[in-house]
Coordinates of C-alpha atoms (C1' of nucleotides) and ligand atoms in Angstrom, one line a residue:
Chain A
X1264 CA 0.0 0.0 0.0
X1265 CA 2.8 2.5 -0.3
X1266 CA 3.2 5.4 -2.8
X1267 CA -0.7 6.2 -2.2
X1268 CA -1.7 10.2 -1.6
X1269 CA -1.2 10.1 2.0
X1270 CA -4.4 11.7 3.4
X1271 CA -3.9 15.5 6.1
X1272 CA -5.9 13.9 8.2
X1273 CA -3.8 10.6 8.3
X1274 CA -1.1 12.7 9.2
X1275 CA -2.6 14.5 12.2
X1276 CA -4.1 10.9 13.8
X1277 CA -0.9 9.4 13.6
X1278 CA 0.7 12.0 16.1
X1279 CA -2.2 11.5 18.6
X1280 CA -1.2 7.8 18.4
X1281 CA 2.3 8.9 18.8
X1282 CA 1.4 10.5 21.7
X1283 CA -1.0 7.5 23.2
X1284 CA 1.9 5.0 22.1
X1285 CA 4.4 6.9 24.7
X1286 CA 2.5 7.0 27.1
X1287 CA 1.5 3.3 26.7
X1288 CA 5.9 2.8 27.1
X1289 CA 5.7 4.5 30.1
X1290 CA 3.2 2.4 31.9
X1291 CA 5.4 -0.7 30.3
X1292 CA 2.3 -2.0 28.0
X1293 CA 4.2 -3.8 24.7
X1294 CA 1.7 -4.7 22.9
X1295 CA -1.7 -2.9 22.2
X1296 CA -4.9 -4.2 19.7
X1297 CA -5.9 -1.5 16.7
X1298 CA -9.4 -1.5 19.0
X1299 CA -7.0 -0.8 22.1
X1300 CA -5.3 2.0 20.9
X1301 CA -8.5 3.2 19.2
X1302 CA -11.1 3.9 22.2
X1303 CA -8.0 5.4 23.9
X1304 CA -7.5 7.8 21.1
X1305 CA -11.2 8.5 20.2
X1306 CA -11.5 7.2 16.4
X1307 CA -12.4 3.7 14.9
X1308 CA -10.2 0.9 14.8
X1309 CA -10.3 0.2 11.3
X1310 CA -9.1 4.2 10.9
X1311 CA -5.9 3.3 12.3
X1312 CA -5.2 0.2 10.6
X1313 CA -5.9 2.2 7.3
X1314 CA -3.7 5.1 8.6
X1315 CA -0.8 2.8 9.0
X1316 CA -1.3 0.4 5.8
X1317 CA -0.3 3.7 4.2
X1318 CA 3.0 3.5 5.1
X1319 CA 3.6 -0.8 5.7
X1320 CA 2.7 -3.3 7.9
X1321 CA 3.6 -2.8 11.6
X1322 CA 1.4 -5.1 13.1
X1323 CA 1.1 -9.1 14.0
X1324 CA -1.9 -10.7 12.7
X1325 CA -3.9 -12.1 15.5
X1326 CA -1.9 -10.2 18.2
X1327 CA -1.5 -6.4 17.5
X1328 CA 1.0 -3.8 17.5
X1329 CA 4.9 -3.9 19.9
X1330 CA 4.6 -0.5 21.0
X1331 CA 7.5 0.7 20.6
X1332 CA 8.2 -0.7 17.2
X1333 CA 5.0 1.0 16.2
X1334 CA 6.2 4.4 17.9
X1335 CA 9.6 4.4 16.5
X1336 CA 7.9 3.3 13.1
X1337 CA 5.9 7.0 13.9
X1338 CA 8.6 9.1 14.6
X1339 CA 10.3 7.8 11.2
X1340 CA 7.3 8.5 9.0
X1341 CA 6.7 12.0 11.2
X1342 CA 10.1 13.3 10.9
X1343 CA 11.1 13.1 13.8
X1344 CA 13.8 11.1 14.8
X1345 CA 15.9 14.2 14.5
X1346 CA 16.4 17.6 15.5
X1347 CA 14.0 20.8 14.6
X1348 CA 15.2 24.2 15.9
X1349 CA 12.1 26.5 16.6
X1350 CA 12.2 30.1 16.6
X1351 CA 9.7 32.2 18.6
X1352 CA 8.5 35.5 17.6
X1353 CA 6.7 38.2 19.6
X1354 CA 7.5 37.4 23.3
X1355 CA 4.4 38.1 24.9
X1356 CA 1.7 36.7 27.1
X1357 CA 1.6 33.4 24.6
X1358 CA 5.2 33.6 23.5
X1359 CA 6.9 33.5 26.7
X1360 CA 4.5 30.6 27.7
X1361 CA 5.2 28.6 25.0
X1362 CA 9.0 29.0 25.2
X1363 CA 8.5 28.0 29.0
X1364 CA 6.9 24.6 28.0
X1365 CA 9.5 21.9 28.6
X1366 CA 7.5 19.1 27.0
X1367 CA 8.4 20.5 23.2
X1368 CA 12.4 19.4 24.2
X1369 CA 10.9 15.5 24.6
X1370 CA 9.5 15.6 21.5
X1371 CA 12.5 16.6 19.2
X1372 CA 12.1 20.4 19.2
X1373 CA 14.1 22.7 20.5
X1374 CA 13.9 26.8 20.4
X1375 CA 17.3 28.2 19.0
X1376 CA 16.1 31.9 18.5
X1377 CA 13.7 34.2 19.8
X1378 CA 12.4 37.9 18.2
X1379 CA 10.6 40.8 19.7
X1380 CA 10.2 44.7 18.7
X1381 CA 10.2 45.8 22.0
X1382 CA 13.2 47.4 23.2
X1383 CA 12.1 46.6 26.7
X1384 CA 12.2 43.0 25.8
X1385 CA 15.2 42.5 23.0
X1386 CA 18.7 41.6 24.8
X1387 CA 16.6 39.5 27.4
X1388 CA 17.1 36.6 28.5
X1389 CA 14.7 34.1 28.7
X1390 CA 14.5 31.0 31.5
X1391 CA 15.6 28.8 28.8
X1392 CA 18.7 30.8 28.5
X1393 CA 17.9 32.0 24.9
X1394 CA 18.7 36.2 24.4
X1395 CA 15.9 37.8 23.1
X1396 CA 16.9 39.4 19.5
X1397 CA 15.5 42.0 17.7
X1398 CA 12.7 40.9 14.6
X1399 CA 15.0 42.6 11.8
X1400 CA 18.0 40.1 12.9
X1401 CA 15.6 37.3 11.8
X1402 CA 17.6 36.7 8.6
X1403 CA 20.6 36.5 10.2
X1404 CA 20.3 34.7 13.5
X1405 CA 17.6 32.1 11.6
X1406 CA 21.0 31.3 9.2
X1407 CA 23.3 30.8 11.8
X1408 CA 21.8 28.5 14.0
X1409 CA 19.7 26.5 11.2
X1410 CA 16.2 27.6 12.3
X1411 CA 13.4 24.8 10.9
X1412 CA 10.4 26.3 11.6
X1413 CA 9.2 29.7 12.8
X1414 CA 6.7 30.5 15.3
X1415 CA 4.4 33.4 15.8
X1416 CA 2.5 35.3 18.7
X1417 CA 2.6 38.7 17.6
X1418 CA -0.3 40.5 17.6
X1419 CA -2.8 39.7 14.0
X1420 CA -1.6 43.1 13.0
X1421 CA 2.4 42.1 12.9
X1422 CA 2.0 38.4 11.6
X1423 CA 2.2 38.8 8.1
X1424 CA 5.3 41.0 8.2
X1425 CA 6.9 38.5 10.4
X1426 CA 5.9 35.6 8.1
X1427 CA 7.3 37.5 4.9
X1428 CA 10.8 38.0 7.2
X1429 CA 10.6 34.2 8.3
X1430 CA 10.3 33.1 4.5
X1431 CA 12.9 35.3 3.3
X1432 CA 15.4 34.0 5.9
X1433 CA 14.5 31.0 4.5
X1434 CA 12.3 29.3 6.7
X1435 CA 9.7 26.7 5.1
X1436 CA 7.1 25.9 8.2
X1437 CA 5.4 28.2 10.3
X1438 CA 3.0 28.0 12.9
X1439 CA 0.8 30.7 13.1
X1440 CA -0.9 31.6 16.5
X1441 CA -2.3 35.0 15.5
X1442 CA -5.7 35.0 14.3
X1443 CA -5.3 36.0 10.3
X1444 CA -5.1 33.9 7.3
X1445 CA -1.4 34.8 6.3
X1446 CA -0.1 34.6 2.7
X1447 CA 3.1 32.2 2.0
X1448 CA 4.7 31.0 -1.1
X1449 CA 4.0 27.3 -1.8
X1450 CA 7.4 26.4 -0.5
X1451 CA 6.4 27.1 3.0
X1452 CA 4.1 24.9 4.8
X1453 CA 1.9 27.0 7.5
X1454 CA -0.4 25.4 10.2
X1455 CA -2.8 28.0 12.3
X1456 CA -3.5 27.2 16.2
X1457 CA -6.8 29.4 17.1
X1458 CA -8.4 28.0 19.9
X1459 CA -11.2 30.8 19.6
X1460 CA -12.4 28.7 17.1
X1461 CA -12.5 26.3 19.0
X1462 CA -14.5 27.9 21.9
X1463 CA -17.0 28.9 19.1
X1464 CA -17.6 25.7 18.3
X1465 CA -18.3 24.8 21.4
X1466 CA -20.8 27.6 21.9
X1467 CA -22.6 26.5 18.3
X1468 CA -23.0 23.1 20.0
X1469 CA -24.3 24.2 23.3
X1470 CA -26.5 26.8 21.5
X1471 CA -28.2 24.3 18.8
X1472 CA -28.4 21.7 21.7
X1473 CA -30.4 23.5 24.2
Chain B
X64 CA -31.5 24.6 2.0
X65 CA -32.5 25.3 5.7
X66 CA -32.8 21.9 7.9
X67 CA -29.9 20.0 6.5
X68 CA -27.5 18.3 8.4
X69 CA -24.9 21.1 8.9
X70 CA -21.0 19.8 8.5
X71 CA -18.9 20.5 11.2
X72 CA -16.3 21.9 9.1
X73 CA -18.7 24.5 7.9
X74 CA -19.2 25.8 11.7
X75 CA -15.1 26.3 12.3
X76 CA -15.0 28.1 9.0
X77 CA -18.2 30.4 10.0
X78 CA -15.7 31.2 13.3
X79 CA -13.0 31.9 10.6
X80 CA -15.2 34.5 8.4
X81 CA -16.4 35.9 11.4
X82 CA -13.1 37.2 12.6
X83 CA -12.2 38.3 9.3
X84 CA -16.2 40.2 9.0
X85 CA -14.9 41.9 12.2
X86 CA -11.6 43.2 10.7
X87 CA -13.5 44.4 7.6
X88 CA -16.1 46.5 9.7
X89 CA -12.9 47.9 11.8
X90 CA -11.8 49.0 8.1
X91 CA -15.3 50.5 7.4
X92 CA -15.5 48.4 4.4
X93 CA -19.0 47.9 4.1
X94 CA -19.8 45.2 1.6
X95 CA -18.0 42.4 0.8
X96 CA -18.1 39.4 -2.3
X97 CA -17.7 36.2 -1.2
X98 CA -14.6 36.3 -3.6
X99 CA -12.6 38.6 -2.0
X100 CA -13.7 37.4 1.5
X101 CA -12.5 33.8 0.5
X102 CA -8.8 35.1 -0.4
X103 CA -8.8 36.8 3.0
X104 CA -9.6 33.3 4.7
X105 CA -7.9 31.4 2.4
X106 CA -10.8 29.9 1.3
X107 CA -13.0 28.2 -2.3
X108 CA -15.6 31.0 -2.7
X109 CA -17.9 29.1 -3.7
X110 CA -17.3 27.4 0.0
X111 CA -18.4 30.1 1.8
X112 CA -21.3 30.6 -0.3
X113 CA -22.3 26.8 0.5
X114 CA -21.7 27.3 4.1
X115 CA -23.8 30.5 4.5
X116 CA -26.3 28.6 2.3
X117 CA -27.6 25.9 5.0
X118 CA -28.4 28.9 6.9
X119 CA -30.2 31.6 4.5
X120 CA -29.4 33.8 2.1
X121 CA -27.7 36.9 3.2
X122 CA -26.1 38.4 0.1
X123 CA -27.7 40.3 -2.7
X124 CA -26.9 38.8 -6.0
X125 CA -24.6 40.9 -8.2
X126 CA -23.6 42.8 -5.1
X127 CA -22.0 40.9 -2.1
X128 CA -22.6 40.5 1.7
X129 CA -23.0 43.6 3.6
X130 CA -20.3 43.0 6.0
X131 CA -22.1 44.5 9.7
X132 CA -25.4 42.3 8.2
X133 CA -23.6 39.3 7.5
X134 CA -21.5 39.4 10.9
X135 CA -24.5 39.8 12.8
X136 CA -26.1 37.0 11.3
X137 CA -23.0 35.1 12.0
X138 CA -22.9 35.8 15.3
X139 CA -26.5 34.2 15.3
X140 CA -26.0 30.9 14.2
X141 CA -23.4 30.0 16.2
X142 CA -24.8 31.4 19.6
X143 CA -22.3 34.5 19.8
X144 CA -25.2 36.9 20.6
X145 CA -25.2 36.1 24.1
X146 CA -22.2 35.9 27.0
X147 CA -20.3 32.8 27.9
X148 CA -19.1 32.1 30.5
X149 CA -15.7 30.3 31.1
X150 CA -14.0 28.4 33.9
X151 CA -10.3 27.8 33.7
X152 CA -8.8 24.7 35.5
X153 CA -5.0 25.0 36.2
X154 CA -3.1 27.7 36.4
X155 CA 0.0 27.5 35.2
X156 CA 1.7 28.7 32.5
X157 CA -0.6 28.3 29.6
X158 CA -3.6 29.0 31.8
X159 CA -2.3 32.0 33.0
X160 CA -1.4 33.3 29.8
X161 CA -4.7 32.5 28.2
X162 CA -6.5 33.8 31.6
X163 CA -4.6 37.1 31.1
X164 CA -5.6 37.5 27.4
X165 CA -8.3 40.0 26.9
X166 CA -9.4 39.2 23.4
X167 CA -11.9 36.6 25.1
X168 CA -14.1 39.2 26.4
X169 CA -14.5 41.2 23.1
X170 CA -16.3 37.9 21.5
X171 CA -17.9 37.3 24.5
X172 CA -16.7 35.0 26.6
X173 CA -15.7 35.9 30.3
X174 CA -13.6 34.0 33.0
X175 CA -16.1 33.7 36.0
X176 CA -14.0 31.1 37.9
X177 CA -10.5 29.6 37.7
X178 CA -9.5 26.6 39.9
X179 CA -6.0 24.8 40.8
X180 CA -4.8 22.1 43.4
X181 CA -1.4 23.8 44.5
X182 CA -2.4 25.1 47.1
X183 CA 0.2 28.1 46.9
X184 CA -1.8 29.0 44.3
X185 CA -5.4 28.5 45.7
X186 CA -6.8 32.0 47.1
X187 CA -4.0 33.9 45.2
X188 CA -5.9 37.0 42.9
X189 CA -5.7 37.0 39.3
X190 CA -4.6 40.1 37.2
X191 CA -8.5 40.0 36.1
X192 CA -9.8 40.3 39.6
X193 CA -10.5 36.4 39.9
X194 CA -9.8 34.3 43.2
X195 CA -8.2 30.9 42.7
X196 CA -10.4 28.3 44.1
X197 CA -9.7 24.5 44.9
X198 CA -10.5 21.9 42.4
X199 CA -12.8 20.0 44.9
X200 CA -15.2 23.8 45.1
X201 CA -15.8 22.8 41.2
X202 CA -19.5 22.2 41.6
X203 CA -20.2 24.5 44.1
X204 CA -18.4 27.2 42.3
X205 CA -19.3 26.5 38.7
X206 CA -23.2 26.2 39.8
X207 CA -23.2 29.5 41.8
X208 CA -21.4 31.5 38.6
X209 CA -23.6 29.7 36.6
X210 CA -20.1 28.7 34.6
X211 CA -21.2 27.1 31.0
X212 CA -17.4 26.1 29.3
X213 CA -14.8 24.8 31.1
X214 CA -11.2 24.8 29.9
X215 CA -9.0 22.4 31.3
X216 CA -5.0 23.5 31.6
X217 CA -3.9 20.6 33.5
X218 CA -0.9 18.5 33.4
X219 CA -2.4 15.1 31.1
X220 CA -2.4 13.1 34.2
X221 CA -4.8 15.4 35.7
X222 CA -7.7 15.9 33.0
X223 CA -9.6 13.0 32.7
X224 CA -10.8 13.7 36.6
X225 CA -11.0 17.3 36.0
X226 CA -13.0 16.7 33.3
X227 CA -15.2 14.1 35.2
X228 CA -15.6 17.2 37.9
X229 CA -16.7 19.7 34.9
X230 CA -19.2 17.3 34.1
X231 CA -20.6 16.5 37.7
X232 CA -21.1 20.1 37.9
X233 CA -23.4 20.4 35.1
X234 CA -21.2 21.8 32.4
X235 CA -21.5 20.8 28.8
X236 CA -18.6 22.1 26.9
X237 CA -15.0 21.2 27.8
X238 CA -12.2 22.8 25.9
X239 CA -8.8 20.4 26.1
X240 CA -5.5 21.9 26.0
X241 CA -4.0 18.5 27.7
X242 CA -2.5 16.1 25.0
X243 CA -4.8 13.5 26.2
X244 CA -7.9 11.9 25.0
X245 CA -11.1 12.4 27.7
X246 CA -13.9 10.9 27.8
X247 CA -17.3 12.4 28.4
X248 CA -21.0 11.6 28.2
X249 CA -22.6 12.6 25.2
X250 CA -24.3 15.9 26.3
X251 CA -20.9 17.1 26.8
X252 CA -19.1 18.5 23.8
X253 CA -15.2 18.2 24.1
X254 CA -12.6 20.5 21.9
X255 CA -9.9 19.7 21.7
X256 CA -6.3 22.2 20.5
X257 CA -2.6 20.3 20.8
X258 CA -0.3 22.2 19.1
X259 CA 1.9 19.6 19.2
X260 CA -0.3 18.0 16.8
X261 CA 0.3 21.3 14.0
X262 CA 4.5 21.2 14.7
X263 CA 4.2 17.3 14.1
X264 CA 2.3 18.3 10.6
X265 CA 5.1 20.7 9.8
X266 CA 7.9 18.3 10.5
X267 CA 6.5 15.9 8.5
X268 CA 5.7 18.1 5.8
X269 CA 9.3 19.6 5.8
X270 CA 10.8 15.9 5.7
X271 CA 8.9 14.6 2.7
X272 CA 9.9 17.4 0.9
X273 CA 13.4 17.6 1.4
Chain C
dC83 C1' -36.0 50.6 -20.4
dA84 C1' -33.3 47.1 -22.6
dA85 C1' -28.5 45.2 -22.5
dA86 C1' -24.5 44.4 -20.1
dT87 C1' -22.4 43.4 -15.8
dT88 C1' -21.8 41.4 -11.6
dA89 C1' -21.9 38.1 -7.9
dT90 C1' -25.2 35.2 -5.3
dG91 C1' -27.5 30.6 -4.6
dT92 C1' -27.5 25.9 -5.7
dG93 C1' -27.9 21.2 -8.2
dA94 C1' -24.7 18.2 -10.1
dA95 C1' -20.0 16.4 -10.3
dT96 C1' -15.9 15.4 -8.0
dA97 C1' -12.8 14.5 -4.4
dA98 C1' -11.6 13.2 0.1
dT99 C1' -12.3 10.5 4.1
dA100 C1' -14.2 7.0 7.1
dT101 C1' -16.3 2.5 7.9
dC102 C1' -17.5 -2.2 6.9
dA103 C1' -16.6 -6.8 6.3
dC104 C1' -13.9 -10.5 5.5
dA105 C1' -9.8 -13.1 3.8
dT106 C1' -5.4 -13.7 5.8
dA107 C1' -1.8 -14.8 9.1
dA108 C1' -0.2 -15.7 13.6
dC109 C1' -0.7 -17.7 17.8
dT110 C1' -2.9 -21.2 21.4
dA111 C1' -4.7 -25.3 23.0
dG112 C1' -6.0 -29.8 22.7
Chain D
dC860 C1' -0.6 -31.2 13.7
dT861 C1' -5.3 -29.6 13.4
dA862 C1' -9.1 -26.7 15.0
dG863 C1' -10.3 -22.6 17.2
dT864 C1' -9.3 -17.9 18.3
dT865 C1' -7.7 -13.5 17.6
dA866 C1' -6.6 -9.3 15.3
dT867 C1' -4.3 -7.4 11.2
dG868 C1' -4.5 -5.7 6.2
dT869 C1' -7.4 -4.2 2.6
dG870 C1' -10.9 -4.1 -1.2
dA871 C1' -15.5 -2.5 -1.4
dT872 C1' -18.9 0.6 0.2
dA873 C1' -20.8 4.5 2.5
dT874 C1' -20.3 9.0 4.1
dT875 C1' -18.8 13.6 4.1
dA876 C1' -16.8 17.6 2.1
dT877 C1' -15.4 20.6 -1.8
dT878 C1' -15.6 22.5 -6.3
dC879 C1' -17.7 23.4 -10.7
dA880 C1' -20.8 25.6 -13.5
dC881 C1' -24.7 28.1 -14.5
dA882 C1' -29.5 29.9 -13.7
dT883 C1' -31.0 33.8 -11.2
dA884 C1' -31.4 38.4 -9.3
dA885 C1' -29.8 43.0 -8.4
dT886 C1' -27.4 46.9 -10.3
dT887 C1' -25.5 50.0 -13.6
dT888 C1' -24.9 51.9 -18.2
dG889 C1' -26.0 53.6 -22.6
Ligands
LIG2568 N1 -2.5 35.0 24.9 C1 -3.5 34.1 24.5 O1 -4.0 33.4 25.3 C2 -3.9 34.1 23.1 C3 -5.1 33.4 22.8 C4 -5.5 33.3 21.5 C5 -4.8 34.0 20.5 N2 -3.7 34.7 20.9 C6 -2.9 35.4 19.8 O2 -1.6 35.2 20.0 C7 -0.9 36.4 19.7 C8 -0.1 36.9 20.9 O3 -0.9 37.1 22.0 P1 -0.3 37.6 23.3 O4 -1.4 37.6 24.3 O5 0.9 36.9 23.6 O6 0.0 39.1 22.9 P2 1.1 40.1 23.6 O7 0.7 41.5 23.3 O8 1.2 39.7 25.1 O9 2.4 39.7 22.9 C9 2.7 40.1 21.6 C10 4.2 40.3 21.5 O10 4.6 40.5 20.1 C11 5.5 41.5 20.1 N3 5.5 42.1 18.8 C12 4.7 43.0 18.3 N4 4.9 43.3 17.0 C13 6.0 42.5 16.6 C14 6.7 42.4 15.4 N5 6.4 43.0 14.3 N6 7.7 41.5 15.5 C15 8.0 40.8 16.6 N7 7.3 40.9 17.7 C16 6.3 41.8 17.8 C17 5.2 42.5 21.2 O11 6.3 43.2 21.6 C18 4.8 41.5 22.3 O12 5.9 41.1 23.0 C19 -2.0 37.4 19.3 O13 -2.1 37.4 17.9 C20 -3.2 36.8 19.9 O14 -4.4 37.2 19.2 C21 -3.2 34.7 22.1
LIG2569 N1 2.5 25.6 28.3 C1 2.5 25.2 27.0 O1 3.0 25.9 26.2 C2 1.8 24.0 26.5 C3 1.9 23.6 25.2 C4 1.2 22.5 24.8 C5 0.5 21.8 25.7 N2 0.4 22.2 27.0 C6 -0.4 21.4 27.9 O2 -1.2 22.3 28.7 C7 -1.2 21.8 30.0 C8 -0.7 22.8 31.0 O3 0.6 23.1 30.7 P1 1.4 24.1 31.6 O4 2.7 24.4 30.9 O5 0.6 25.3 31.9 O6 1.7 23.3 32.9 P2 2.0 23.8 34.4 O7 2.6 22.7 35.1 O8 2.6 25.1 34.3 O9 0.5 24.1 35.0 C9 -0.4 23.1 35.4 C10 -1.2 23.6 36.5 O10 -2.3 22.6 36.8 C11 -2.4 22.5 38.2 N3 -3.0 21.2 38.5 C12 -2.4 20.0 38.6 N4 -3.3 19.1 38.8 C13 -4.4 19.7 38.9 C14 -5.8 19.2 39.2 N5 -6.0 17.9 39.4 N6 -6.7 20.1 39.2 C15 -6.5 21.4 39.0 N7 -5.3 21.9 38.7 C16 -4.3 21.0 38.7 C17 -1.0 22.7 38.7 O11 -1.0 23.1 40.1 C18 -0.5 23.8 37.8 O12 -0.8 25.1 38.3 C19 -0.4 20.5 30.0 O13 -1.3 19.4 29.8 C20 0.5 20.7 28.8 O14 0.8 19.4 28.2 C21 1.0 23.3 27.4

DNA sequence: CAAATTATGTGAATAATATCACATAACTAG
DNA sequence: CTAGTTATGTGATATTATTCACATAATTTG
């Protein structure tokens, strides 16, 4: 079943079960059922079979799937058996929360750069260690220490500018947490985290439902 | 094309055209076609056409959508019109930072309780005026303020029994931020936002392509 | 007041995604 | 070594979502 169009949405269940499958290792479980895994990540079992057929065969018929075969199997088809530097623009409220957040480190990420405007904040440094440098060094410092992907948590009104520096630098992922649509070239991949949305959809629901 | 089963996907886009309706009436641009407004949310025009279309019909043909109009009747469908009310469980770093962000109250939604266990943290005053309350006051609390969405901001291990708490208390709407599944009873609607989830989409977009 | 223009609303076509259902393979027990 | 059991891998099917394409209605222009 390889060389299929992998489906977006494949990609996105298979770092829930990424996620499921480490914590599974932790509590020393080595081998889990399709249905197993399933209920604990909240989709059908025949979904995750599917997911995975993209990709090979990691399972034992009749028994299910070694755990951390299958997560190391993951990680390979994720990416993410290696290194991505992050760099964190606008070090607000969100920013500085994010950069805080010691779980990114287990997953393979790791911040390498960090860019404000605000000459209160630039020549910081943060808890992490990291110096705060100015947005119009993005060029630069993204070069030297081999920034992946770019982050954002400026205010809507900056995120476009920031996103046409990050491109320029050279930068091909960003994800977005300001709430605009922002324009790349094709060569850069951008995902949007709004959990507004989110809350609204949780207001349509309770709205229609009562 | 009223009463037809209405696709989820259609509702988080509606929450995406709102917020760009909004900017648009900050601009005093009064009318909109559903061309232009699909290249601001990065959408098919004919999309947005089909989405509004399960609803009513809120343009005038040849013209566009008159953007205050159209925003209003957005607001409508998905229950905007009225206030929300929000209860934030664990105060850390993310739910402090998200606690602290204003934005929430312009689309109405207001904090009206925010609960931890640390109890170095219970009875402390948040920046918005709120008192920290212990987990174990969740019913009490979330009845009294008559609290309708609760986010949870939790370390993983602790969300499924927060969540089980939220729903004692009566609430119906759960937003996630823990990378962990929960379960609920079906009269309680679950969202769920893992950023994790977008980097991993990134990574894995920036290793097949290189 | 026609004719030209514009942009909505929508049925039909297409594409993407999820689920079913079962043949297949591994393991277990007698 | 055979029969029974279990759970994967996958073609077929069902469901859901997106896009096309054009008839329709409002507006503007000559
Ligand atoms: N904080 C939240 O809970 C939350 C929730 C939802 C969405 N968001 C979005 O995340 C973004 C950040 O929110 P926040 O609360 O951290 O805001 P904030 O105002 O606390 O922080 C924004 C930071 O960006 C910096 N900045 C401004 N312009 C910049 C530029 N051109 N280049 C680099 N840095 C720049 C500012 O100096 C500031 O440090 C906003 O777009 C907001 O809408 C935040
Ligand atoms: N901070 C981030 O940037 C970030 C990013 C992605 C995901 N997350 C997720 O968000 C959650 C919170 O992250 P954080 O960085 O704020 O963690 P944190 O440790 O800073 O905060 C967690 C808070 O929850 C409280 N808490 C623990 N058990 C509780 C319980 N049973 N009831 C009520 N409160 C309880 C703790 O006292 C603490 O105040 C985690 O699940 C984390 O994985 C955070």
């Amino acid at each position: 079943m390889k060389f299929a169009k992998i489906p977006m949405a494949t990609i996105t269940r298979l770092s829930v079960y990424m996620r499921t499958l480490q914590d599974l290792l932790e509590d020393d479980v080595d081998v889990i059922s399709s249905e197993r895994l399933a209920r604990l990540c909240g989709v059908n079992p025949a979904q995750i079979r599917k997911d995975l057929a993209y990709f090979g065969e990691f399972g034992v018929r009749g028994v299910g799937y070694r755990v951390g075969d299958l997560l190391g199997q993951i990680k390979e088809i994720l990416g993410l058996t290696r290194r991505w530097n992050l760099a964190m623009v606008g070090l607000g409220n969100l920013g500085s929360a994010l950069i805080r957040h010691a779980n990114f480190l287990k997953h393979g990420y790791m911040f390498t750069a960090a860019f404000d405007v605000d000459p209160q904040k630039v020549g910081k440094r943060l808890p992490n260690g990291l110096v705060i440098n100015h947005v119009n060094e993005i060029e630069e410092v993204v070069k030297e220490r081999e920034v992946n992907v770019g982050l954002i948590t400026t205010p809507a009104s900056a995120a476009q500018s920031v996103a046409n520096q990050l491109v320029l630098a050279g930068i091909n992922g960003i994800l977005n947490f300001a709430p605009v649509q922002i324009q790349v070239p094709d060569c850069c991949h951008v995902e949007n985290v709004d959990f507004t949305i989110s809350l609204d959809t949780i207001a349509y629901h309770l709205s229609v439902s009562s």
